[in-house]
Amino acid sequence: MRYNWTNLNFLIKAFLIFFLITSSISVTFAQKDRSLALTPPMGWNSWNSFGPRINEEMIKQMVDSMVSTGMKDAGYVYFVIDDCWLARDRDSQGNLQADPTKFPHGMKAIGDYVHSKGLKFGMYNCAGTMTCADFPGTRGHEYQDALYYASCGVDYLKFDWCNSDGINAKEAYSTMSKALTATKRPIVFSICEWGENKPWEWAEPIGHLWRTTTDISKNWSKGINKGTWSTQSILEILDKEAELRKYAGPGHWNDPDMLEVGKGLPVNEDRAHFTLWSMLAAPLIAGNDLRKMSRQTTNILTNKDVIAVNQDSIGIQALRYERKDSVETWVKPLKGGDWAVCFLNRSLVTKTIAFDWTANIVKDDLINKELNCGTKTYSIVDLWTKKVLGSTQKVLKANVPSHDVLIVRLVAPQQKSIKKQKKN
Ligand code: GLA
């Protein structure tokens, strides 16, 4: 082929067109910060215990308690103020403003206080015209509000879905995601759309976590009918999550809503709820009054071995392997070849389990992994009692009380040959 000016012009034009198309594509899709929430976010949120009853003084006490109770050391870093922090109206420039009675020094002062304790700051608003408690919503103010959050030092935004009639969910959350990215501040984007428009199918490039159901309540098997909507119980949410495991992974998590631990459920249900959320690779956002936390609640929320299952870096949501006689077996592959296995007793009576490891070959087609205890022997550690329960060569026999769990970690045999090779 002979190159002449006409050919060269053509090539330059083609290159320019290619460049414009690819750069516009990357602008259109340049949305969330992909370096965030590589493990499920952990933190605390004001809504479940306090609703509208929040103010500067109690929020600061809660921040202090997040540190003094050991919650921060256990990994809970996002301190999130939910609905009802706002004044009833925007200011004359259309900016959001804090309720002057509840937060007389404004939200940046709160953000500074949170940061001074080594925590990260989260706030709340809504994609609709008003929040669920009828404070100014974000619709039409996305870029302006994103700048406001960045100016307050926000690291996490929970974005709700009330008063959103006629709004396209994907479009609305996408706009806010772009507005947050435009601030250049790393902000975890928590989509709280209650699963109405199946965010798991479209929100991976947009947000870091998405609610899958309406609000959780302090119930084991059945939520509460509120007239136009119903809350969800622990088991109802669990069943919903089971269908969605393929959508979760590092940077994009199914969110089965915040923890009810320490809010009055019996201890076995608290323990089961926390364990199941950990198995689900769910965000662990506590909602109890940290100033009045019992030893029992602290022990549950800060169990580092169960948290390690939740925070495992390969980020795989557990698979429901078996359901038999009200007992479920959930299995979660972990980094380095270990597995977490959780036996859940949904019933009202104690159940005796007898799990034959070698007879149960668990095939996880989603990630192409297999738990085969016929070819590999694992040692078994109970993550609540910390006891070693022998190895997978023997049938595991245990009593699981009503509404409770047994969670074990199967510790893979050391790969001696690999270690030796590395030494040489
Ligand atoms: C919705 C959300 C809750 C909470 C309230 C606040 O119901 O799902 O988590 O944020 O709004 O009004």
Coordinates of C-alpha atoms and ligand atoms in Angstrom, one line a residue:
M1 CA 0.0 0.0 0.0
R2 CA 1.3 3.5 -0.9
Y3 CA 0.9 6.2 1.7
N4 CA 0.0 9.6 0.3
W5 CA -1.6 12.7 2.0
T6 CA -5.1 11.5 1.4
N7 CA -4.3 8.2 3.2
L8 CA -2.6 10.0 6.0
N9 CA -5.5 12.4 6.5
F10 CA -7.8 9.4 6.6
L11 CA -5.7 7.7 9.2
I12 CA -5.5 10.9 11.4
K13 CA -9.3 11.3 11.2
A14 CA -9.9 7.6 12.0
F15 CA -7.5 7.9 15.0
L16 CA -9.3 11.1 16.2
I17 CA -12.7 9.5 15.9
F18 CA -11.5 6.3 17.8
F19 CA -10.0 8.5 20.5
L20 CA -13.2 10.6 20.9
I21 CA -15.3 7.5 21.1
T22 CA -13.1 5.6 23.6
S23 CA -12.6 8.7 25.8
S24 CA -16.3 9.5 25.9
I25 CA -17.0 5.8 26.8
S26 CA -14.6 6.0 29.7
V27 CA -16.2 9.3 30.9
T28 CA -19.6 7.8 30.7
F29 CA -18.6 4.8 32.7
A30 CA -16.0 6.4 35.0
Q31 CA -18.2 6.1 38.1
K32 CA -17.4 4.7 41.4
D33 CA -13.9 4.6 43.0
R34 CA -12.9 1.0 42.5
S35 CA -10.3 1.0 45.2
L36 CA -12.9 1.2 48.0
A37 CA -14.8 -1.5 49.9
L38 CA -12.6 -4.4 48.7
T39 CA -13.9 -6.2 51.8
P40 CA -17.4 -5.6 53.2
P41 CA -17.6 -2.2 54.9
M42 CA -17.8 -2.3 58.7
G43 CA -19.2 0.5 60.9
W44 CA -22.0 1.9 62.9
N45 CA -25.2 3.7 61.8
S46 CA -27.6 5.9 63.9
W47 CA -30.9 4.8 62.5
N48 CA -31.8 1.4 64.0
S49 CA -31.6 2.6 67.6
F50 CA -32.1 6.4 67.4
G51 CA -34.1 7.3 64.3
P52 CA -34.6 11.1 64.6
R53 CA -33.3 11.3 68.1
I54 CA -29.7 12.4 67.2
N55 CA -27.7 15.4 68.2
E56 CA -24.1 16.5 68.4
E57 CA -23.5 15.5 72.0
M58 CA -24.8 11.9 71.7
I59 CA -23.1 11.5 68.4
K60 CA -19.8 12.4 69.9
Q61 CA -20.4 10.1 72.8
M62 CA -21.1 7.3 70.4
V63 CA -17.9 8.1 68.5
D64 CA -16.0 7.8 71.7
S65 CA -17.6 4.5 72.6
M66 CA -16.8 3.1 69.1
V67 CA -13.2 3.5 70.2
S68 CA -13.4 2.6 73.9
T69 CA -15.5 -0.6 73.4
G70 CA -12.9 -2.1 71.0
M71 CA -15.3 -1.8 68.1
K72 CA -12.8 0.3 66.1
D73 CA -10.0 -2.2 66.8
A74 CA -12.3 -5.0 65.7
G75 CA -12.6 -3.2 62.3
Y76 CA -15.7 -1.0 62.5
V77 CA -14.5 2.2 60.9
Y78 CA -17.4 3.9 59.2
F79 CA -19.4 6.1 61.6
V80 CA -22.6 6.9 59.7
I81 CA -25.3 9.5 60.6
D82 CA -28.6 8.4 59.0
D83 CA -31.7 10.4 58.3
C84 CA -32.9 13.5 60.3
W85 CA -29.6 15.4 60.5
L86 CA -30.9 18.1 58.1
A87 CA -32.7 21.4 58.6
R88 CA -36.2 21.4 57.0
D89 CA -35.0 23.6 54.1
R90 CA -31.9 24.2 52.0
D91 CA -30.2 27.6 52.4
S92 CA -30.7 30.6 50.0
Q93 CA -28.1 29.1 47.6
G94 CA -29.8 25.8 47.6
N95 CA -27.1 24.1 49.8
L96 CA -28.0 21.5 52.3
Q97 CA -27.7 22.6 55.9
A98 CA -27.6 20.8 59.2
D99 CA -30.4 21.1 61.7
P100 CA -29.1 24.1 63.8
T101 CA -30.6 22.8 67.1
K102 CA -29.3 19.2 66.8
F103 CA -25.9 20.1 65.2
P104 CA -25.1 23.7 66.1
H105 CA -21.5 23.4 64.8
G106 CA -22.5 21.9 61.5
M107 CA -21.6 18.6 60.0
K108 CA -18.0 19.4 59.1
A109 CA -17.3 19.7 62.9
I110 CA -18.8 16.2 63.3
G111 CA -16.7 14.9 60.4
D112 CA -13.6 16.4 62.0
Y113 CA -14.4 14.8 65.4
V114 CA -14.9 11.4 63.7
H115 CA -11.6 11.7 61.9
S116 CA -9.8 12.8 65.0
K117 CA -10.6 9.4 66.5
G118 CA -9.2 7.6 63.5
L119 CA -12.6 6.7 62.1
K120 CA -14.3 7.5 58.8
F121 CA -17.4 9.6 58.4
G122 CA -20.6 8.7 56.8
M123 CA -23.8 10.7 56.0
Y124 CA -27.2 10.0 54.5
N125 CA -29.6 11.4 51.9
C126 CA -32.0 10.2 49.4
A127 CA -32.3 10.0 45.6
G128 CA -35.9 11.3 45.8
T129 CA -37.2 14.8 46.4
M130 CA -37.3 14.3 50.1
T131 CA -35.7 11.8 52.5
C132 CA -37.9 9.1 54.2
A133 CA -38.4 11.4 57.1
D134 CA -39.3 14.4 54.8
F135 CA -36.1 16.4 54.9
P136 CA -34.7 17.9 51.7
G137 CA -33.7 15.1 49.2
T138 CA -31.1 15.2 46.5
R139 CA -33.1 15.0 43.3
G140 CA -31.7 17.8 41.0
H141 CA -28.9 18.8 43.4
E142 CA -26.6 15.8 42.9
Y143 CA -23.4 17.7 42.1
Q144 CA -24.0 20.5 44.6
D145 CA -24.7 18.0 47.4
A146 CA -21.7 15.8 46.5
L147 CA -19.5 18.9 47.0
Y148 CA -21.2 19.6 50.3
Y149 CA -20.4 16.1 51.5
A150 CA -16.8 16.3 50.4
S151 CA -16.5 19.7 52.2
C152 CA -17.8 17.9 55.4
G153 CA -15.1 15.2 55.0
V154 CA -17.6 12.5 54.1
D155 CA -16.1 9.0 53.3
Y156 CA -19.4 7.1 53.0
L157 CA -22.8 8.1 51.6
K158 CA -25.9 6.1 52.2
F159 CA -28.4 7.1 49.5
D160 CA -32.1 6.1 50.1
W161 CA -35.1 5.8 47.8
C162 CA -38.1 7.5 49.4
N163 CA -40.2 10.1 47.4
S164 CA -38.8 8.8 44.1
D165 CA -42.0 8.4 42.1
G166 CA -41.4 8.5 38.4
I167 CA -37.6 8.4 38.9
N168 CA -35.5 5.8 37.1
A169 CA -33.4 4.1 39.8
K170 CA -30.4 3.3 37.6
E171 CA -30.2 6.8 36.2
A172 CA -30.6 8.5 39.6
Y173 CA -28.0 6.4 41.4
S174 CA -25.7 6.6 38.4
T175 CA -25.9 10.5 38.5
M176 CA -25.1 10.6 42.2
S177 CA -22.2 8.1 41.7
K178 CA -20.7 10.4 39.0
A179 CA -21.2 13.4 41.2
L180 CA -19.3 11.7 44.1
T181 CA -16.5 10.7 41.7
A182 CA -16.3 14.3 40.4
T183 CA -15.5 15.5 43.9
K184 CA -12.2 13.5 43.7
R185 CA -12.8 12.5 47.3
P186 CA -12.9 8.7 47.9
I187 CA -16.5 8.1 49.1
V188 CA -18.1 4.6 49.5
F189 CA -21.5 4.8 47.8
S190 CA -24.1 2.8 49.7
I191 CA -27.2 2.3 47.5
C192 CA -30.3 1.9 49.7
E193 CA -33.0 1.2 47.1
W194 CA -34.5 -1.8 49.0
G195 CA -34.0 -4.2 46.0
E196 CA -37.1 -2.7 44.2
N197 CA -35.3 -2.4 40.8
K198 CA -32.9 -5.3 41.3
P199 CA -29.7 -3.1 41.8
W200 CA -27.6 -6.3 41.9
E201 CA -28.2 -6.4 38.1
W202 CA -26.9 -2.9 37.3
A203 CA -25.2 -1.3 40.2
E204 CA -21.8 -2.9 40.1
P205 CA -20.2 0.0 38.2
I206 CA -22.1 2.5 40.3
G207 CA -22.0 1.7 44.0
H208 CA -20.1 -0.4 46.5
L209 CA -23.1 -2.0 48.3
W210 CA -26.8 -2.2 47.6
R211 CA -29.6 -3.0 49.9
T212 CA -31.5 -6.1 48.8
T213 CA -34.7 -5.7 50.8
T214 CA -36.9 -3.3 52.8
D215 CA -35.8 -2.5 56.4
I216 CA -34.7 -5.2 58.8
S217 CA -36.5 -5.4 62.2
K218 CA -35.7 -7.2 65.4
N219 CA -37.5 -10.4 64.4
W220 CA -36.3 -14.0 63.8
S221 CA -38.7 -15.4 61.2
K222 CA -41.4 -12.9 60.3
G223 CA -41.2 -9.1 59.7
I224 CA -43.8 -6.6 60.8
N225 CA -46.6 -5.4 58.6
K226 CA -46.5 -1.6 58.5
G227 CA -49.6 -1.2 56.2
T228 CA -48.0 0.0 52.9
W229 CA -44.8 -2.1 53.5
S230 CA -43.4 -4.8 55.8
T231 CA -40.1 -5.0 57.6
Q232 CA -38.0 -8.1 57.1
S233 CA -36.9 -10.7 59.6
I234 CA -33.5 -12.2 59.8
L235 CA -34.6 -15.4 58.1
E236 CA -36.6 -13.7 55.4
I237 CA -33.5 -11.6 54.5
L238 CA -31.3 -14.7 54.6
D239 CA -33.6 -16.5 52.1
K240 CA -33.5 -13.5 49.7
E241 CA -29.7 -13.3 49.9
A242 CA -29.3 -16.9 49.1
E243 CA -30.5 -16.2 45.5
L244 CA -28.0 -13.3 45.0
R245 CA -24.6 -14.7 45.9
K246 CA -23.3 -14.5 42.3
Y247 CA -23.6 -10.7 42.4
A248 CA -21.4 -10.0 45.4
G249 CA -17.6 -9.6 45.4
P250 CA -14.8 -7.3 46.3
G251 CA -16.0 -3.7 45.9
H252 CA -19.7 -4.6 45.3
W253 CA -21.7 -6.2 48.0
N254 CA -25.2 -7.4 48.6
D255 CA -26.4 -5.4 51.7
P256 CA -29.0 -7.4 53.8
D257 CA -29.3 -4.2 56.0
M258 CA -27.8 -3.3 59.3
L259 CA -27.2 -5.4 62.4
E260 CA -29.8 -5.8 65.1
V261 CA -27.3 -7.3 67.5
G262 CA -27.5 -5.9 71.0
K263 CA -31.0 -4.5 70.6
G264 CA -32.9 -7.0 72.6
L265 CA -32.9 -10.3 70.7
P266 CA -32.1 -13.4 72.7
V267 CA -28.3 -14.1 72.7
N268 CA -28.6 -17.2 70.4
E269 CA -30.5 -15.1 67.8
D270 CA -27.9 -12.3 68.0
R271 CA -25.1 -14.8 67.6
A272 CA -26.8 -16.5 64.6
H273 CA -27.6 -13.2 63.0
F274 CA -24.0 -12.0 63.3
T275 CA -22.6 -15.3 62.1
L276 CA -25.0 -15.4 59.1
W277 CA -24.2 -11.9 58.0
S278 CA -20.5 -12.7 58.2
M279 CA -21.0 -15.8 56.1
L280 CA -23.0 -13.7 53.6
A281 CA -20.0 -11.3 53.2
A282 CA -22.5 -8.6 54.2
P283 CA -21.5 -5.1 55.3
L284 CA -21.3 -5.3 59.1
I285 CA -23.0 -2.0 60.2
A286 CA -23.9 -2.1 63.9
G287 CA -26.9 -0.2 65.1
N288 CA -27.0 -0.6 68.9
D289 CA -26.3 2.0 71.6
L290 CA -22.6 1.6 72.0
R291 CA -22.6 3.5 75.2
K292 CA -24.6 0.8 76.9
M293 CA -23.2 -2.3 75.3
S294 CA -23.3 -5.5 77.5
R295 CA -20.2 -7.8 77.6
Q296 CA -22.2 -10.4 75.7
T297 CA -23.0 -8.0 72.9
T298 CA -19.4 -6.8 72.7
N299 CA -18.2 -10.4 72.6
I300 CA -20.5 -11.1 69.6
L301 CA -19.7 -7.9 67.6
T302 CA -16.0 -8.2 68.1
N303 CA -15.4 -11.9 67.6
K304 CA -12.3 -11.6 65.5
D305 CA -12.5 -15.1 64.0
V306 CA -16.1 -14.6 62.7
I307 CA -15.1 -11.2 61.5
A308 CA -12.2 -12.7 59.6
V309 CA -14.7 -14.9 57.8
N310 CA -16.7 -11.8 56.8
Q311 CA -13.6 -9.8 55.8
D312 CA -11.9 -12.6 53.9
S313 CA -10.1 -11.0 51.0
I314 CA -11.5 -13.3 48.2
G315 CA -14.9 -11.9 49.1
I316 CA -17.2 -14.8 48.3
Q317 CA -20.7 -14.9 49.7
A318 CA -21.5 -18.3 51.3
L319 CA -23.4 -21.0 49.4
R320 CA -26.4 -22.7 51.0
Y321 CA -25.3 -26.2 50.4
E322 CA -28.0 -28.2 52.2
R323 CA -31.4 -27.7 53.9
K324 CA -32.6 -30.7 55.9
D325 CA -35.1 -30.9 58.8
S326 CA -34.8 -27.2 59.5
V327 CA -31.0 -27.3 59.6
E328 CA -29.1 -25.5 56.9
T329 CA -25.5 -26.0 56.0
W330 CA -23.8 -22.9 54.5
V331 CA -20.3 -23.0 53.1
K332 CA -17.9 -20.1 52.3
P333 CA -14.5 -20.6 50.6
L334 CA -11.7 -18.6 52.1
K335 CA -8.3 -17.4 51.0
G336 CA -5.5 -19.9 51.2
G337 CA -7.8 -23.0 50.9
D338 CA -9.6 -22.8 54.2
W339 CA -13.4 -23.0 54.3
A340 CA -16.0 -21.6 56.8
V341 CA -19.0 -23.9 57.4
C342 CA -22.1 -22.8 59.3
F343 CA -24.9 -25.0 60.5
L344 CA -28.1 -23.0 61.2
N345 CA -30.9 -24.4 63.2
R346 CA -34.1 -22.5 62.1
S347 CA -36.4 -24.5 64.3
L348 CA -37.8 -24.2 67.9
V349 CA -36.0 -27.3 69.2
T350 CA -32.4 -28.4 69.6
K351 CA -31.2 -30.4 66.6
T352 CA -28.4 -33.0 66.6
I353 CA -26.2 -32.8 63.5
A354 CA -24.0 -35.5 62.2
F355 CA -22.1 -34.2 59.2
D356 CA -20.0 -36.7 57.3
W357 CA -17.3 -34.6 55.7
T358 CA -15.9 -37.3 53.4
A359 CA -19.4 -38.2 52.1
N360 CA -20.2 -34.6 51.2
I361 CA -18.2 -33.2 48.3
V362 CA -19.2 -29.6 48.0
K363 CA -18.9 -28.3 44.5
D364 CA -19.0 -24.5 44.2
D365 CA -19.6 -24.0 40.5
L366 CA -19.7 -20.2 40.8
I367 CA -15.9 -20.1 41.5
N368 CA -15.0 -23.5 40.4
K369 CA -13.8 -24.8 43.8
E370 CA -14.5 -28.0 45.6
L371 CA -14.4 -29.0 49.2
N372 CA -13.4 -32.6 49.1
C373 CA -12.5 -34.0 52.5
G374 CA -11.8 -37.4 50.9
T375 CA -8.7 -36.0 49.3
K376 CA -7.6 -33.5 51.9
T377 CA -8.0 -33.5 55.7
Y378 CA -8.8 -30.3 57.4
S379 CA -8.7 -29.5 61.1
I380 CA -11.9 -28.0 62.5
V381 CA -12.1 -25.0 64.8
D382 CA -15.3 -23.8 66.4
L383 CA -15.3 -20.0 65.9
W384 CA -17.4 -19.3 69.0
T385 CA -15.9 -21.6 71.6
K386 CA -12.5 -21.6 69.9
K387 CA -12.2 -25.3 70.5
V388 CA -10.6 -27.6 68.0
L389 CA -13.2 -30.2 67.1
G390 CA -10.9 -32.8 65.5
S391 CA -10.5 -33.3 61.8
T392 CA -12.7 -33.9 58.8
Q393 CA -11.8 -37.6 58.9
K394 CA -14.5 -38.1 61.5
V395 CA -18.2 -37.3 61.3
L396 CA -18.9 -34.0 63.1
K397 CA -21.6 -34.6 65.8
A398 CA -23.0 -31.6 67.6
N399 CA -26.2 -30.3 69.2
V400 CA -27.2 -27.0 67.7
P401 CA -29.7 -25.2 70.0
S402 CA -32.9 -23.6 68.6
H403 CA -32.3 -20.4 66.5
D404 CA -28.6 -20.8 66.9
V405 CA -25.6 -21.7 64.8
L406 CA -22.4 -23.7 64.9
I407 CA -19.7 -22.1 62.7
V408 CA -16.4 -23.8 62.1
R409 CA -13.3 -23.0 60.1
L410 CA -11.8 -25.9 58.2
V411 CA -8.1 -25.2 58.3
A412 CA -6.3 -26.6 55.3
P413 CA -3.3 -28.7 55.7
Q414 CA 0.0 -26.8 55.4
Q415 CA 1.4 -27.0 51.9
K416 CA 4.9 -28.2 53.1
S417 CA 6.3 -28.8 49.6
I418 CA 5.5 -25.2 48.5
K419 CA 7.2 -23.8 51.7
K420 CA 10.2 -26.0 51.1
Q421 CA 10.5 -24.9 47.5
K422 CA 10.3 -21.3 48.6
K423 CA 13.2 -21.8 51.1
N424 CA 15.4 -23.4 48.5
Ligands
GLA1 C1 -35.3 3.9 55.0 C2 -34.0 3.1 55.0 C3 -33.6 3.0 56.4 C4 -33.4 4.3 57.1 C5 -34.6 5.2 56.9 C6 -34.4 6.6 57.3 O1 -36.4 3.2 55.5 O2 -34.2 1.9 54.4 O3 -32.4 2.2 56.5 O4 -32.3 5.0 56.4 O5 -35.1 5.2 55.6 O6 -35.6 7.4 57.2

